[in-house]
Coordinates of C-alpha atoms in Angstrom, one line a residue:
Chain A
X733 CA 26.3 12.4 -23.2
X734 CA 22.6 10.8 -22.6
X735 CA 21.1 11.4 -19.5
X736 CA 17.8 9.9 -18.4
X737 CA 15.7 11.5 -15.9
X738 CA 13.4 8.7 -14.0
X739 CA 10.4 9.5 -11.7
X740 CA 8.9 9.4 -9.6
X741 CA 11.6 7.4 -7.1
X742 CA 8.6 5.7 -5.3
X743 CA 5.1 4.9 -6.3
X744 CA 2.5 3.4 -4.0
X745 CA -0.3 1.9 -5.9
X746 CA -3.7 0.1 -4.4
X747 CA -4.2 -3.2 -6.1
X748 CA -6.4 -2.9 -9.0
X749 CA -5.2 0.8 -10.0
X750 CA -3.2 2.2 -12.4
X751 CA 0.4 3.6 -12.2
X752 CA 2.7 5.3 -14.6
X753 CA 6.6 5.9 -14.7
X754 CA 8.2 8.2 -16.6
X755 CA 11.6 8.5 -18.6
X756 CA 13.0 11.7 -19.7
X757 CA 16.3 11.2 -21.9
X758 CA 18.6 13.8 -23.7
X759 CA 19.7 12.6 -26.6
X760 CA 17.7 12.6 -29.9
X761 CA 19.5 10.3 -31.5
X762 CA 18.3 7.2 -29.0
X763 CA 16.8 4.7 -30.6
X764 CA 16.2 1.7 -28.6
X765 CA 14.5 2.4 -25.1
X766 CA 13.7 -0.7 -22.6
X767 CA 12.1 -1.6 -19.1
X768 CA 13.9 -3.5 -16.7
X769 CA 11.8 -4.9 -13.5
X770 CA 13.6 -5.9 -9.9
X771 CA 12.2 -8.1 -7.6
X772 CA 13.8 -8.1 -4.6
X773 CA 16.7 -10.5 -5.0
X774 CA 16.4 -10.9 -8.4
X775 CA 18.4 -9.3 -11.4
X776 CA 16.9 -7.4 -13.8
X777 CA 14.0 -8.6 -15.8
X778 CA 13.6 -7.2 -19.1
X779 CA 9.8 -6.3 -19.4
X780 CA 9.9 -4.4 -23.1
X781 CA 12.3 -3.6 -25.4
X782 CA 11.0 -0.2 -27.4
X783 CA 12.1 0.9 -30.7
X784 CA 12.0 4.5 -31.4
X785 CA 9.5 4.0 -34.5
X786 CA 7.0 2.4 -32.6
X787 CA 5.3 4.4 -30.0
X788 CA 2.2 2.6 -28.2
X789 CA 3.4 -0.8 -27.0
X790 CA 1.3 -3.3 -25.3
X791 CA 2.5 -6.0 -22.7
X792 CA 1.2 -7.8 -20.4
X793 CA -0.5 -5.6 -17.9
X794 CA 1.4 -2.6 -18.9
X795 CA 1.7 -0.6 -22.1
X796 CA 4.7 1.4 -22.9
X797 CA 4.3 5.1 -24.7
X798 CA 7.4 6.3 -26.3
X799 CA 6.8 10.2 -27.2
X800 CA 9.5 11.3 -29.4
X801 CA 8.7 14.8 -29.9
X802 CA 9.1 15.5 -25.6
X803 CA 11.9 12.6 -25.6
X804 CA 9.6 11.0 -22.7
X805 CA 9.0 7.2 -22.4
X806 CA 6.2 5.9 -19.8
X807 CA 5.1 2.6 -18.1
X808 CA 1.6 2.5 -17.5
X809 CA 0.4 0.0 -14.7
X810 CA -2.7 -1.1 -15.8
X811 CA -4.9 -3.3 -12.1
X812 CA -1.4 -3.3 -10.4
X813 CA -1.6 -6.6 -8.2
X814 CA 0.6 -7.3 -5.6
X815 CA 3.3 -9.0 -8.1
X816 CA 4.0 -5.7 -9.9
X817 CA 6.0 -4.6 -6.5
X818 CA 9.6 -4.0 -7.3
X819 CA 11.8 -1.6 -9.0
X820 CA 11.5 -0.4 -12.3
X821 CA 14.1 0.9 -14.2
X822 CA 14.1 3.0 -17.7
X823 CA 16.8 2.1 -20.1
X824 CA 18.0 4.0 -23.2
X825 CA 20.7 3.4 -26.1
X826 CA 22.0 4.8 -29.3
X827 CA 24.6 2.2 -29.7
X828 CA 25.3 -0.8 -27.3
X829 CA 29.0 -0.1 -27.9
X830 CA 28.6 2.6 -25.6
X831 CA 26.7 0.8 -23.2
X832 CA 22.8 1.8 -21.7
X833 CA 21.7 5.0 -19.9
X834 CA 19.6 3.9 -17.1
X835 CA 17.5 6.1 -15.3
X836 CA 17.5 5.8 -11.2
X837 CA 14.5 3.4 -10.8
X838 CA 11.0 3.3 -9.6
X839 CA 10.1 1.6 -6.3
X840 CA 6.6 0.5 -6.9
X841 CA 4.6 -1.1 -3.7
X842 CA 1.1 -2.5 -4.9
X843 CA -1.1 -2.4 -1.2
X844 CA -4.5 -4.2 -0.8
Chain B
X701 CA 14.3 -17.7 -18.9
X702 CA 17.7 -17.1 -19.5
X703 CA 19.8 -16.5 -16.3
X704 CA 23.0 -15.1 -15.5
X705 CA 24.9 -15.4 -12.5
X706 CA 27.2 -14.0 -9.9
X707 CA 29.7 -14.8 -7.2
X708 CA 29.1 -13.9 -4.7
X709 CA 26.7 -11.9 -4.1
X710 CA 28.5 -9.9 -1.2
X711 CA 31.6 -8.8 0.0
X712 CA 33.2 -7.1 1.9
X713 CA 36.9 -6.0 1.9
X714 CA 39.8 -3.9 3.2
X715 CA 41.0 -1.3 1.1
X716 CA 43.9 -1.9 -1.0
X717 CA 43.4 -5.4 -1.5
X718 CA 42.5 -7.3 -4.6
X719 CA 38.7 -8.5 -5.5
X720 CA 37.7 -10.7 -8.3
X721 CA 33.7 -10.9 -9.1
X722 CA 32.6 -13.4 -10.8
X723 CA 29.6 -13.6 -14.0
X724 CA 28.7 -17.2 -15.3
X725 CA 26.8 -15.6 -18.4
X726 CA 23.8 -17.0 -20.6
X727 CA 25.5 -19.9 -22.2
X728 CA 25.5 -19.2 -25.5
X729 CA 26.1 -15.7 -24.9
X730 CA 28.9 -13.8 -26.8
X731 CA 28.8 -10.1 -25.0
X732 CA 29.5 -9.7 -21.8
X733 CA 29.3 -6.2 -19.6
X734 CA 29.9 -4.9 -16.1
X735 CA 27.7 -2.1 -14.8
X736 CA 28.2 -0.2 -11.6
X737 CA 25.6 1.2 -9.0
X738 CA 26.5 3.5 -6.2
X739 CA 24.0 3.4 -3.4
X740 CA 21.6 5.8 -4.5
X741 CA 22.8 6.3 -7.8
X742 CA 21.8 4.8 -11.5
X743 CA 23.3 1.9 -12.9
X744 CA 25.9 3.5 -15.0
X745 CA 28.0 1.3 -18.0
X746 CA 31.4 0.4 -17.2
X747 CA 32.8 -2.1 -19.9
X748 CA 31.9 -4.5 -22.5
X749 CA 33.9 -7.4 -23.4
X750 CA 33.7 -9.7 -26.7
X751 CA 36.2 -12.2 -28.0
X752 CA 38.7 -11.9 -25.4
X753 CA 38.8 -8.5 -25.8
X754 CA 37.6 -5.2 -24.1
X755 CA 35.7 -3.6 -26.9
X756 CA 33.8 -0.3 -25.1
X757 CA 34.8 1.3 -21.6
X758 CA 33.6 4.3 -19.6
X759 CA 35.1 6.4 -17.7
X760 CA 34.2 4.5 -14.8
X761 CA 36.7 1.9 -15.7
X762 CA 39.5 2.8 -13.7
X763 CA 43.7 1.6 -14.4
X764 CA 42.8 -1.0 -11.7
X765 CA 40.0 -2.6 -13.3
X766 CA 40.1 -5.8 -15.5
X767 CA 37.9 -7.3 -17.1
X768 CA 38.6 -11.4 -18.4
X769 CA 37.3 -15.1 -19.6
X770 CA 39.6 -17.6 -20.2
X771 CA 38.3 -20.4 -22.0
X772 CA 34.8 -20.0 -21.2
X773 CA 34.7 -19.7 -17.1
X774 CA 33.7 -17.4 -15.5
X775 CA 33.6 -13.7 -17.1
X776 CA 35.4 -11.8 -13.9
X777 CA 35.9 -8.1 -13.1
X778 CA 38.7 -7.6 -11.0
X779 CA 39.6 -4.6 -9.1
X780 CA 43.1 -4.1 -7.8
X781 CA 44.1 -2.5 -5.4
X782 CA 40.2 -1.9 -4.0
X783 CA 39.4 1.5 -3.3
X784 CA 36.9 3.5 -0.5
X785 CA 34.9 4.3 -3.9
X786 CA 34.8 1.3 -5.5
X787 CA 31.6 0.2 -3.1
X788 CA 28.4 -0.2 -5.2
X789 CA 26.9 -2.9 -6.4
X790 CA 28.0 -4.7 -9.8
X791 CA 26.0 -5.8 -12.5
X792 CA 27.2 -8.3 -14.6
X793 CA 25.2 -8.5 -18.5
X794 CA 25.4 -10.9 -21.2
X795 CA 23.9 -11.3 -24.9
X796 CA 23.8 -13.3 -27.8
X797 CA 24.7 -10.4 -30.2
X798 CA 26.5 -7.2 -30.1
X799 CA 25.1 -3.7 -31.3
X800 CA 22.1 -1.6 -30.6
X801 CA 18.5 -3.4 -29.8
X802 CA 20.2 -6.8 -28.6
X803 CA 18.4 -7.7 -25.3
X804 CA 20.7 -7.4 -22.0
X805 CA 20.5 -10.3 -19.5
X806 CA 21.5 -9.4 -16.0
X807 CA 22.7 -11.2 -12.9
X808 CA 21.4 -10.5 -9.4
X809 CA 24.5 -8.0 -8.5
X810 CA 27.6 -8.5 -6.7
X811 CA 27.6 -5.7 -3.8
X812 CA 30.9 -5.0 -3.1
X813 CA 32.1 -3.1 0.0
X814 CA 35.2 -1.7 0.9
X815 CA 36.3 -0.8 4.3

């Protein structure tokens, strides 16, 4: 089955830099790919929902890359501030019958 | 935005007796799911639930899981009898629609652990 390789486990960033997470996933056929974000206390957040024929996506503050060829998907911090700290995780599916892959999550501390 | 939640949002219990966690899901939701997480380990998929019924499990979802909603309560996962294992925390999910690319909406987690 899918498996999605998430790292690094734990990113420190200075406020104002940039930061990137990477998914690796298995499975060629998986075509919807998403970013969750945890705040401590908090559920998950969903922060972009990817599908596989689009491969630069912009949000607020981050872009996601989806790079089919390699089977990687990224989350690029761009001026982490203080609000970004939490835990990201990488999501993948081929069919939500059989549920999402997540990777193992990013802790990401922004620090003045 | 759209919130789901659980009860409660700890516990902790002797082994071999029963648990019920509970999911009050987006309200207009239709799909409802449990996820597990062992400390340390991903989130992994344990069942999703639609019309009363269990349509998807994993592997995960043990003879002493069960998974219900009567009349629109609470969605609950209960495990009976609890085992050392069973400690992690739960996710519960919810969405509108079924199928590939419908957005997830999580709770906070119910971390459950067994003694």
């Amino acid at each position: 089955g899918e498996q999605v390789e998430q790292r690094p486990p734990h990113l420190s960033v200075r406020e104002g830099d940039s930061a990137v997470i990477i998914c690796t996933y298995t499975d060629p056929n998986s075509y919807y790919f998403f970013w969750y974000k945890q705040e401590p206390g908090a559920g998950l957040q969903l922060l972009m929902k990817v599908f596989s024929s689009t491969e630069i996506n912009e949000g607020q503050g981050f872009t996601v890359l989806l790079n089919k060829k390699d089977k990687q998907l990224s989350l690029n911090l761009t001026a982490a501030h203080p609000g970004d700290s939490a835990v990201y995780f990488c999501a993948v599916s081929e069919d939500y019958a059989q549920g999402l892959t997540f990777g193992l999550g990013t802790r990401v501390s922004v620090f003045p | 935005g759209p919130k789901v939640l659980q009860i409660p949002s700890h516990q902790i219990i002797d082994m071999g007796q029963m648990v019920t966690l509970n999911c009050d899901p987006v309200s207009n939701h239709l799909y409802f799911y449990w996820y597990k997480q062992i400390l340390g380990q991903q989130m992994e998929f344990l069942v999703n639930f639609y019309n009363g019924k269990v349509m998807e499990k994993s592997k995960l979802f043990k003879d002493q899981f069960s998974v219900e909603r009567p009349d629109g309560s609470y969605f609950t996962l209960k495990i009976q009898p609890t085992a050392l294992e069973d400690s992690a925390v739960y996710f519960c999910a919810s969405s509108y629609a079924g199928g590939s690319g419908n957005t997830l909406y999580f709770g906070e987690g119910s971390r459950l652990i067994v003694v």
